[in-house]
């Protein structure tokens, strides 16, 4: 399969369509369920999932798809797949429930253990990011599309560090302790944190708290396309289609 410009544009349209489904629910009263792990679940998660699954089946019928909302048997079957779409139809459901706008639609293409391309769409902001290591990275907003690059930290300037609005763990604070007061901490939800690094507005995002593969794949592709990296604490690039769907702790950096 060729990841053509036309296919990438079509998947971006799918992300926007899923975002429209989310906003339709966002604008009215909605019920909140909870999964076994106590994370929230809403009608918007289901509608975005259904929208993406149907659209991608029509667009790329020979490529499998795993979503956060897929049945357990699909998650188990993914280990047999070499190429598949990895989707979080509503990344940041807590932000959605809080109505702060900091949630995204994430769609990524996985090949082997690598993410090769991804799109992140923020429906409330109406901003879309897309990119991949071999392709570059772009930001689309207000009808304008512009290439983005990470901006590494320079000696003498304050570190701009982005952190989770809900999961700023003690381990994360310990990791940042060597920086002392020489940092500006920006709290943000969902995969927007990685996109902030990708577009040069933050230098660093350490995540020493649980995430799953669908939380990170699309935004990792954007970061890598923009010249940054997403690695474990040992410096190994974050990998996908592992036996365990949970990610290890990782750091997003503006440096190549």
PDB file of C-alpha atoms in Angstrom:
ATOM      1  CA  UNK A   1       0.000   0.000   0.000  1.00  0.00           C
ATOM      2  CA  UNK A   2       1.269   3.424  -0.962  1.00  0.00           C
ATOM      3  CA  UNK A   3       0.727   6.151   1.617  1.00  0.00           C
ATOM      4  CA  UNK A   4      -0.104   8.704  -1.042  1.00  0.00           C
ATOM      5  CA  UNK A   5      -0.900  12.361  -0.541  1.00  0.00           C
ATOM      6  CA  UNK A   6      -4.467  11.547  -1.584  1.00  0.00           C
ATOM      7  CA  UNK A   7      -4.828   8.792   1.011  1.00  0.00           C
ATOM      8  CA  UNK A   8      -3.408  10.975   3.765  1.00  0.00           C
ATOM      9  CA  UNK A   9      -5.838  13.750   2.848  1.00  0.00           C
ATOM     10  CA  UNK A  10      -8.725  11.274   2.878  1.00  0.00           C
ATOM     11  CA  UNK A  11      -7.798  10.006   6.358  1.00  0.00           C
ATOM     12  CA  UNK A  12      -7.572  13.594   7.564  1.00  0.00           C
ATOM     13  CA  UNK A  13     -11.142  14.061   6.341  1.00  0.00           C
ATOM     14  CA  UNK A  14     -12.163  10.969   8.316  1.00  0.00           C
ATOM     15  CA  UNK A  15     -10.611  12.493  11.455  1.00  0.00           C
ATOM     16  CA  UNK A  16     -12.556  15.696  10.867  1.00  0.00           C
ATOM     17  CA  UNK A  17     -15.783  13.739  10.326  1.00  0.00           C
ATOM     18  CA  UNK A  18     -15.237  11.916  13.632  1.00  0.00           C
ATOM     19  CA  UNK A  19     -14.620  15.296  15.246  1.00  0.00           C
ATOM     20  CA  UNK A  20     -17.972  16.513  13.956  1.00  0.00           C
ATOM     21  CA  UNK A  21     -19.670  13.522  15.602  1.00  0.00           C
ATOM     22  CA  UNK A  22     -17.923  14.383  18.870  1.00  0.00           C
ATOM     23  CA  UNK A  23     -18.959  18.035  18.717  1.00  0.00           C
ATOM     24  CA  UNK A  24     -22.572  17.045  18.107  1.00  0.00           C
ATOM     25  CA  UNK A  25     -22.567  15.253  21.472  1.00  0.00           C
ATOM     26  CA  UNK A  26     -20.416  17.945  23.119  1.00  0.00           C
ATOM     27  CA  UNK A  27     -23.102  20.534  22.444  1.00  0.00           C
ATOM     28  CA  UNK A  28     -25.794  18.741  24.439  1.00  0.00           C
ATOM     29  CA  UNK A  29     -26.296  16.932  27.732  1.00  0.00           C
ATOM     30  CA  UNK A  30     -24.683  13.484  27.725  1.00  0.00           C
ATOM     31  CA  UNK A  31     -24.343  10.524  30.061  1.00  0.00           C
ATOM     32  CA  UNK A  32     -20.973   9.309  31.325  1.00  0.00           C
ATOM     33  CA  UNK A  33     -20.290   5.590  31.749  1.00  0.00           C
ATOM     34  CA  UNK A  34     -17.136   4.075  33.209  1.00  0.00           C
ATOM     35  CA  UNK A  35     -15.022   1.199  31.937  1.00  0.00           C
ATOM     36  CA  UNK A  36     -13.518  -1.537  34.087  1.00  0.00           C
ATOM     37  CA  UNK A  37     -10.410   0.623  34.609  1.00  0.00           C
ATOM     38  CA  UNK A  38     -12.672   3.493  35.799  1.00  0.00           C
ATOM     39  CA  UNK A  39     -11.909   5.649  32.750  1.00  0.00           C
ATOM     40  CA  UNK A  40     -14.929   7.563  31.409  1.00  0.00           C
ATOM     41  CA  UNK A  41     -16.880   6.617  28.288  1.00  0.00           C
ATOM     42  CA  UNK A  42     -19.526   8.657  26.473  1.00  0.00           C
ATOM     43  CA  UNK A  43     -21.761   8.539  23.404  1.00  0.00           C
ATOM     44  CA  UNK A  44     -19.132  10.671  21.670  1.00  0.00           C
ATOM     45  CA  UNK A  45     -16.532   7.890  22.032  1.00  0.00           C
ATOM     46  CA  UNK A  46     -18.931   5.414  20.437  1.00  0.00           C
ATOM     47  CA  UNK A  47     -20.020   7.700  17.611  1.00  0.00           C
ATOM     48  CA  UNK A  48     -16.459   8.699  16.710  1.00  0.00           C
ATOM     49  CA  UNK A  49     -15.404   5.034  16.787  1.00  0.00           C
ATOM     50  CA  UNK A  50     -18.266   3.967  14.500  1.00  0.00           C
ATOM     51  CA  UNK A  51     -17.573   6.840  12.112  1.00  0.00           C
ATOM     52  CA  UNK A  52     -13.881   5.972  11.776  1.00  0.00           C
ATOM     53  CA  UNK A  53     -14.362   2.193  11.531  1.00  0.00           C
ATOM     54  CA  UNK A  54     -16.901   2.525   8.714  1.00  0.00           C
ATOM     55  CA  UNK A  55     -14.996   5.209   6.824  1.00  0.00           C
ATOM     56  CA  UNK A  56     -11.669   3.386   6.999  1.00  0.00           C
ATOM     57  CA  UNK A  57     -13.277   0.100   5.923  1.00  0.00           C
ATOM     58  CA  UNK A  58     -14.525   1.904   2.818  1.00  0.00           C
ATOM     59  CA  UNK A  59     -11.236   3.726   2.245  1.00  0.00           C
ATOM     60  CA  UNK A  60      -8.743   0.897   2.886  1.00  0.00           C
ATOM     61  CA  UNK A  61     -10.720  -2.363   3.051  1.00  0.00           C
ATOM     62  CA  UNK A  62      -7.604  -4.561   3.108  1.00  0.00           C
ATOM     63  CA  UNK A  63      -6.050  -2.892   6.158  1.00  0.00           C
ATOM     64  CA  UNK A  64      -7.155  -3.962   9.645  1.00  0.00           C
ATOM     65  CA  UNK A  65      -8.057  -1.436  12.321  1.00  0.00           C
ATOM     66  CA  UNK A  66      -7.704  -1.411  16.092  1.00  0.00           C
ATOM     67  CA  UNK A  67      -9.523   1.247  18.096  1.00  0.00           C
ATOM     68  CA  UNK A  68      -9.557   1.836  21.822  1.00  0.00           C
ATOM     69  CA  UNK A  69     -13.239   0.944  21.618  1.00  0.00           C
ATOM     70  CA  UNK A  70     -12.720  -2.272  19.604  1.00  0.00           C
ATOM     71  CA  UNK A  71     -13.786  -5.588  21.183  1.00  0.00           C
ATOM     72  CA  UNK A  72     -11.159  -7.503  23.164  1.00  0.00           C
ATOM     73  CA  UNK A  73     -10.780 -10.140  20.434  1.00  0.00           C
ATOM     74  CA  UNK A  74      -9.649  -7.454  17.975  1.00  0.00           C
ATOM     75  CA  UNK A  75      -6.963  -6.307  20.403  1.00  0.00           C
ATOM     76  CA  UNK A  76      -5.768  -9.915  20.681  1.00  0.00           C
ATOM     77  CA  UNK A  77      -5.796 -10.430  16.898  1.00  0.00           C
ATOM     78  CA  UNK A  78      -3.597  -7.376  16.242  1.00  0.00           C
ATOM     79  CA  UNK A  79      -0.468  -9.346  17.130  1.00  0.00           C
ATOM     80  CA  UNK A  80      -0.868 -11.184  13.829  1.00  0.00           C
ATOM     81  CA  UNK A  81      -1.035  -7.979  11.807  1.00  0.00           C
ATOM     82  CA  UNK A  82       1.954  -6.362  10.092  1.00  0.00           C
ATOM     83  CA  UNK A  83       0.103  -3.236   8.959  1.00  0.00           C
ATOM     84  CA  UNK A  84      -2.954  -1.693  10.571  1.00  0.00           C
ATOM     85  CA  UNK A  85      -4.667   1.520  11.582  1.00  0.00           C
ATOM     86  CA  UNK A  86      -4.396   2.326  15.291  1.00  0.00           C
ATOM     87  CA  UNK A  87      -7.130   4.665  16.487  1.00  0.00           C
ATOM     88  CA  UNK A  88      -8.171   6.577  19.566  1.00  0.00           C
ATOM     89  CA  UNK A  89     -11.546   7.969  18.483  1.00  0.00           C
ATOM     90  CA  UNK A  90     -11.680  10.362  21.444  1.00  0.00           C
ATOM     91  CA  UNK A  91      -8.377  10.890  23.211  1.00  0.00           C
ATOM     92  CA  UNK A  92      -8.987  12.860  26.391  1.00  0.00           C
ATOM     93  CA  UNK A  93     -12.488  11.799  27.406  1.00  0.00           C
ATOM     94  CA  UNK A  94     -11.854  13.370  30.817  1.00  0.00           C
ATOM     95  CA  UNK A  95     -11.242  16.677  29.048  1.00  0.00           C
ATOM     96  CA  UNK A  96     -14.406  16.140  27.004  1.00  0.00           C
ATOM     97  CA  UNK A  97     -16.429  15.546  30.173  1.00  0.00           C
ATOM     98  CA  UNK A  98     -14.815  18.624  31.763  1.00  0.00           C
ATOM     99  CA  UNK A  99     -15.715  20.600  28.618  1.00  0.00           C
ATOM    100  CA  UNK A 100     -12.308  22.269  28.389  1.00  0.00           C
ATOM    101  CA  UNK A 101     -11.824  21.474  24.696  1.00  0.00           C
ATOM    102  CA  UNK A 102      -8.513  19.633  25.152  1.00  0.00           C
ATOM    103  CA  UNK A 103      -9.380  16.388  23.380  1.00  0.00           C
ATOM    104  CA  UNK A 104      -8.446  14.911  20.013  1.00  0.00           C
ATOM    105  CA  UNK A 105      -9.135  12.292  17.365  1.00  0.00           C
ATOM    106  CA  UNK A 106      -6.054  10.132  16.717  1.00  0.00           C
ATOM    107  CA  UNK A 107      -5.515   7.907  13.666  1.00  0.00           C
ATOM    108  CA  UNK A 108      -2.116   6.281  12.984  1.00  0.00           C
ATOM    109  CA  UNK A 109      -0.710   3.765  10.516  1.00  0.00           C
ATOM    110  CA  UNK A 110       1.437   1.047  12.098  1.00  0.00           C
ATOM    111  CA  UNK A 111       3.874  -1.108  10.126  1.00  0.00           C
ATOM    112  CA  UNK A 112       5.664  -3.793  12.095  1.00  0.00           C
ATOM    113  CA  UNK A 113       6.581  -2.144  15.396  1.00  0.00           C
ATOM    114  CA  UNK A 114       6.788   1.400  14.000  1.00  0.00           C
ATOM    115  CA  UNK A 115       4.304   4.177  13.499  1.00  0.00           C
ATOM    116  CA  UNK A 116       4.865   5.552   9.999  1.00  0.00           C
ATOM    117  CA  UNK A 117       2.218   8.279   9.784  1.00  0.00           C
ATOM    118  CA  UNK A 118      -0.524   9.823  11.885  1.00  0.00           C
ATOM    119  CA  UNK A 119      -3.162  12.525  12.118  1.00  0.00           C
ATOM    120  CA  UNK A 120      -4.338  14.314  15.256  1.00  0.00           C
ATOM    121  CA  UNK A 121      -7.438  16.493  15.098  1.00  0.00           C
ATOM    122  CA  UNK A 122      -8.684  18.788  17.867  1.00  0.00           C
ATOM    123  CA  UNK A 123     -12.397  19.392  17.136  1.00  0.00           C
ATOM    124  CA  UNK A 124     -13.011  22.362  19.451  1.00  0.00           C
ATOM    125  CA  UNK A 125      -9.868  24.148  18.272  1.00  0.00           C
ATOM    126  CA  UNK A 126     -10.447  23.015  14.668  1.00  0.00           C
ATOM    127  CA  UNK A 127      -6.712  22.361  14.359  1.00  0.00           C
ATOM    128  CA  UNK A 128      -5.235  19.309  12.652  1.00  0.00           C
ATOM    129  CA  UNK A 129      -1.687  17.962  12.741  1.00  0.00           C
ATOM    130  CA  UNK A 130      -0.367  15.230  10.463  1.00  0.00           C
ATOM    131  CA  UNK A 131       3.028  13.778   9.705  1.00  0.00           C
ATOM    132  CA  UNK A 132       5.508  10.942   9.744  1.00  0.00           C
ATOM    133  CA  UNK A 133       9.240  10.376  10.077  1.00  0.00           C
ATOM    134  CA  UNK A 134       9.829  10.040   6.325  1.00  0.00           C
ATOM    135  CA  UNK A 135       7.272  12.671   5.341  1.00  0.00           C
ATOM    136  CA  UNK A 136       7.591  15.796   7.487  1.00  0.00           C
ATOM    137  CA  UNK A 137       4.844  17.337   9.617  1.00  0.00           C
ATOM    138  CA  UNK A 138       2.154  19.978   9.127  1.00  0.00           C
ATOM    139  CA  UNK A 139      -0.419  21.976  11.051  1.00  0.00           C
ATOM    140  CA  UNK A 140      -3.745  22.997   9.513  1.00  0.00           C
ATOM    141  CA  UNK A 141      -5.815  25.792  11.076  1.00  0.00           C
ATOM    142  CA  UNK A 142      -8.179  28.471   9.768  1.00  0.00           C
ATOM    143  CA  UNK A 143      -7.799  27.106   6.253  1.00  0.00           C
ATOM    144  CA  UNK A 144      -4.015  27.447   6.273  1.00  0.00           C
ATOM    145  CA  UNK A 145      -1.526  24.571   6.139  1.00  0.00           C
ATOM    146  CA  UNK A 146       2.044  25.110   7.325  1.00  0.00           C
ATOM    147  CA  UNK A 147       5.049  22.875   7.901  1.00  0.00           C
ATOM    148  CA  UNK A 148       6.139  22.560  11.533  1.00  0.00           C
ATOM    149  CA  UNK A 149       9.469  21.779  13.200  1.00  0.00           C
ATOM    150  CA  UNK A 150      10.483  21.161  16.755  1.00  0.00           C
ATOM    151  CA  UNK A 151      12.585  23.825  18.483  1.00  0.00           C
ATOM    152  CA  UNK A 152      15.287  22.281  20.698  1.00  0.00           C
ATOM    153  CA  UNK A 153      16.172  23.900  24.008  1.00  0.00           C
ATOM    154  CA  UNK A 154      19.008  26.393  23.876  1.00  0.00           C
ATOM    155  CA  UNK A 155      21.509  26.938  26.670  1.00  0.00           C
ATOM    156  CA  UNK A 156      20.478  29.786  28.924  1.00  0.00           C
ATOM    157  CA  UNK A 157      16.752  29.720  28.197  1.00  0.00           C
ATOM    158  CA  UNK A 158      14.003  28.342  30.398  1.00  0.00           C
ATOM    159  CA  UNK A 159      12.770  24.859  29.650  1.00  0.00           C
ATOM    160  CA  UNK A 160       9.195  24.812  28.362  1.00  0.00           C
ATOM    161  CA  UNK A 161       7.836  21.523  29.650  1.00  0.00           C
ATOM    162  CA  UNK A 162       4.359  20.219  28.932  1.00  0.00           C
ATOM    163  CA  UNK A 163       2.624  17.927  31.411  1.00  0.00           C
ATOM    164  CA  UNK A 164      -0.652  16.109  31.835  1.00  0.00           C
ATOM    165  CA  UNK A 165      -3.574  18.024  33.290  1.00  0.00           C
ATOM    166  CA  UNK A 166      -4.712  14.926  35.218  1.00  0.00           C
ATOM    167  CA  UNK A 167      -1.676  12.614  35.449  1.00  0.00           C
ATOM    168  CA  UNK A 168       1.301  14.690  36.641  1.00  0.00           C
ATOM    169  CA  UNK A 169       2.767  11.872  38.722  1.00  0.00           C
ATOM    170  CA  UNK A 170       5.280  12.101  41.538  1.00  0.00           C
ATOM    171  CA  UNK A 171       7.712  10.254  39.274  1.00  0.00           C
ATOM    172  CA  UNK A 172       7.333  12.986  36.655  1.00  0.00           C
ATOM    173  CA  UNK A 173       8.067  15.675  39.220  1.00  0.00           C
ATOM    174  CA  UNK A 174      11.154  13.744  40.335  1.00  0.00           C
ATOM    175  CA  UNK A 175      12.291  13.498  36.712  1.00  0.00           C
ATOM    176  CA  UNK A 176      11.984  17.283  36.331  1.00  0.00           C
ATOM    177  CA  UNK A 177      13.611  18.107  39.679  1.00  0.00           C
ATOM    178  CA  UNK A 178      17.132  18.599  38.209  1.00  0.00           C
ATOM    179  CA  UNK A 179      15.772  21.526  36.185  1.00  0.00           C
ATOM    180  CA  UNK A 180      14.917  23.350  39.413  1.00  0.00           C
ATOM    181  CA  UNK A 181      13.066  26.602  38.804  1.00  0.00           C
ATOM    182  CA  UNK A 182      14.435  26.866  35.283  1.00  0.00           C
ATOM    183  CA  UNK A 183      11.238  25.639  33.690  1.00  0.00           C
ATOM    184  CA  UNK A 184       7.801  26.744  32.628  1.00  0.00           C
ATOM    185  CA  UNK A 185       5.275  23.936  33.137  1.00  0.00           C
ATOM    186  CA  UNK A 186       2.343  23.892  30.720  1.00  0.00           C
ATOM    187  CA  UNK A 187      -0.596  21.645  31.699  1.00  0.00           C
ATOM    188  CA  UNK A 188      -2.599  20.227  28.830  1.00  0.00           C
ATOM    189  CA  UNK A 189      -4.837  17.272  28.003  1.00  0.00           C
ATOM    190  CA  UNK A 190      -4.724  14.430  25.449  1.00  0.00           C
ATOM    191  CA  UNK A 191      -2.194  14.115  22.617  1.00  0.00           C
ATOM    192  CA  UNK A 192      -2.136  17.900  22.333  1.00  0.00           C
ATOM    193  CA  UNK A 193       0.909  17.686  24.612  1.00  0.00           C
ATOM    194  CA  UNK A 194       2.977  15.924  21.952  1.00  0.00           C
ATOM    195  CA  UNK A 195       1.719  18.296  19.265  1.00  0.00           C
ATOM    196  CA  UNK A 196       2.908  21.243  21.340  1.00  0.00           C
ATOM    197  CA  UNK A 197       6.438  19.832  21.179  1.00  0.00           C
ATOM    198  CA  UNK A 198       6.059  19.076  17.459  1.00  0.00           C
ATOM    199  CA  UNK A 199       5.186  22.665  16.585  1.00  0.00           C
ATOM    200  CA  UNK A 200       8.009  24.154  18.647  1.00  0.00           C
ATOM    201  CA  UNK A 201       6.012  25.549  21.563  1.00  0.00           C
ATOM    202  CA  UNK A 202       7.526  23.186  24.148  1.00  0.00           C
ATOM    203  CA  UNK A 203      10.910  21.483  24.509  1.00  0.00           C
ATOM    204  CA  UNK A 204       9.981  18.433  26.534  1.00  0.00           C
ATOM    205  CA  UNK A 205       7.113  16.190  27.598  1.00  0.00           C
ATOM    206  CA  UNK A 206       8.013  13.443  30.100  1.00  0.00           C
ATOM    207  CA  UNK A 207       5.257  10.885  30.663  1.00  0.00           C
ATOM    208  CA  UNK A 208       5.964   8.759  33.724  1.00  0.00           C
ATOM    209  CA  UNK A 209       2.413   7.490  34.073  1.00  0.00           C
ATOM    210  CA  UNK A 210       0.307   4.891  32.217  1.00  0.00           C
ATOM    211  CA  UNK A 211      -0.698   5.311  28.570  1.00  0.00           C
ATOM    212  CA  UNK A 212      -1.741   2.863  25.859  1.00  0.00           C
ATOM    213  CA  UNK A 213      -0.466   2.556  22.306  1.00  0.00           C
ATOM    214  CA  UNK A 214      -3.519   4.294  20.812  1.00  0.00           C
ATOM    215  CA  UNK A 215      -2.883   7.312  23.053  1.00  0.00           C
ATOM    216  CA  UNK A 216       0.502   8.067  21.516  1.00  0.00           C
ATOM    217  CA  UNK A 217       0.901   6.611  18.018  1.00  0.00           C
ATOM    218  CA  UNK A 218      -0.580   9.375  15.856  1.00  0.00           C
ATOM    219  CA  UNK A 219       1.074  12.209  17.769  1.00  0.00           C
ATOM    220  CA  UNK A 220       4.402  10.363  17.870  1.00  0.00           C
ATOM    221  CA  UNK A 221       4.303  10.258  14.068  1.00  0.00           C
ATOM    222  CA  UNK A 222       3.761  14.028  14.010  1.00  0.00           C
ATOM    223  CA  UNK A 223       6.623  14.638  16.471  1.00  0.00           C
ATOM    224  CA  UNK A 224       9.000  12.461  14.455  1.00  0.00           C
ATOM    225  CA  UNK A 225       7.947  14.157  11.226  1.00  0.00           C
ATOM    226  CA  UNK A 226       8.714  17.504  12.850  1.00  0.00           C
ATOM    227  CA  UNK A 227      12.235  16.416  13.820  1.00  0.00           C
ATOM    228  CA  UNK A 228      11.662  15.359  17.417  1.00  0.00           C
ATOM    229  CA  UNK A 229      11.700  11.978  19.106  1.00  0.00           C
ATOM    230  CA  UNK A 230       9.612   9.868  21.463  1.00  0.00           C
ATOM    231  CA  UNK A 231      11.711   7.419  23.457  1.00  0.00           C
ATOM    232  CA  UNK A 232      11.615   5.257  26.544  1.00  0.00           C
ATOM    233  CA  UNK A 233      13.650   6.366  29.560  1.00  0.00           C
ATOM    234  CA  UNK A 234      16.418   4.141  28.159  1.00  0.00           C
ATOM    235  CA  UNK A 235      16.457   6.120  24.907  1.00  0.00           C
ATOM    236  CA  UNK A 236      14.770   3.501  22.710  1.00  0.00           C
ATOM    237  CA  UNK A 237      12.078   4.750  20.283  1.00  0.00           C
ATOM    238  CA  UNK A 238       8.559   3.949  21.476  1.00  0.00           C
ATOM    239  CA  UNK A 239       7.418   0.780  19.673  1.00  0.00           C
ATOM    240  CA  UNK A 240       4.005  -0.617  18.770  1.00  0.00           C
ATOM    241  CA  UNK A 241       2.181  -3.932  18.449  1.00  0.00           C
ATOM    242  CA  UNK A 242       3.875  -5.163  21.613  1.00  0.00           C
ATOM    243  CA  UNK A 243       2.429  -8.120  23.556  1.00  0.00           C
ATOM    244  CA  UNK A 244       1.205  -5.580  26.123  1.00  0.00           C
ATOM    245  CA  UNK A 245      -0.886  -2.649  24.852  1.00  0.00           C
ATOM    246  CA  UNK A 246       0.415  -0.417  27.663  1.00  0.00           C
ATOM    247  CA  UNK A 247       3.328   1.866  26.845  1.00  0.00           C
ATOM    248  CA  UNK A 248       6.442   2.075  28.989  1.00  0.00           C
ATOM    249  CA  UNK A 249       7.219   5.478  30.492  1.00  0.00           C
ATOM    250  CA  UNK A 250       8.526   7.786  27.798  1.00  0.00           C
ATOM    251  CA  UNK A 251       9.895  11.233  27.018  1.00  0.00           C
ATOM    252  CA  UNK A 252       8.987  13.435  24.065  1.00  0.00           C
ATOM    253  CA  UNK A 253      11.890  15.676  23.094  1.00  0.00           C
ATOM    254  CA  UNK A 254      12.397  18.422  20.542  1.00  0.00           C
ATOM    255  CA  UNK A 255      15.939  17.152  19.892  1.00  0.00           C
ATOM    256  CA  UNK A 256      16.602  14.693  17.105  1.00  0.00           C
TER     257      UNK A 256
END
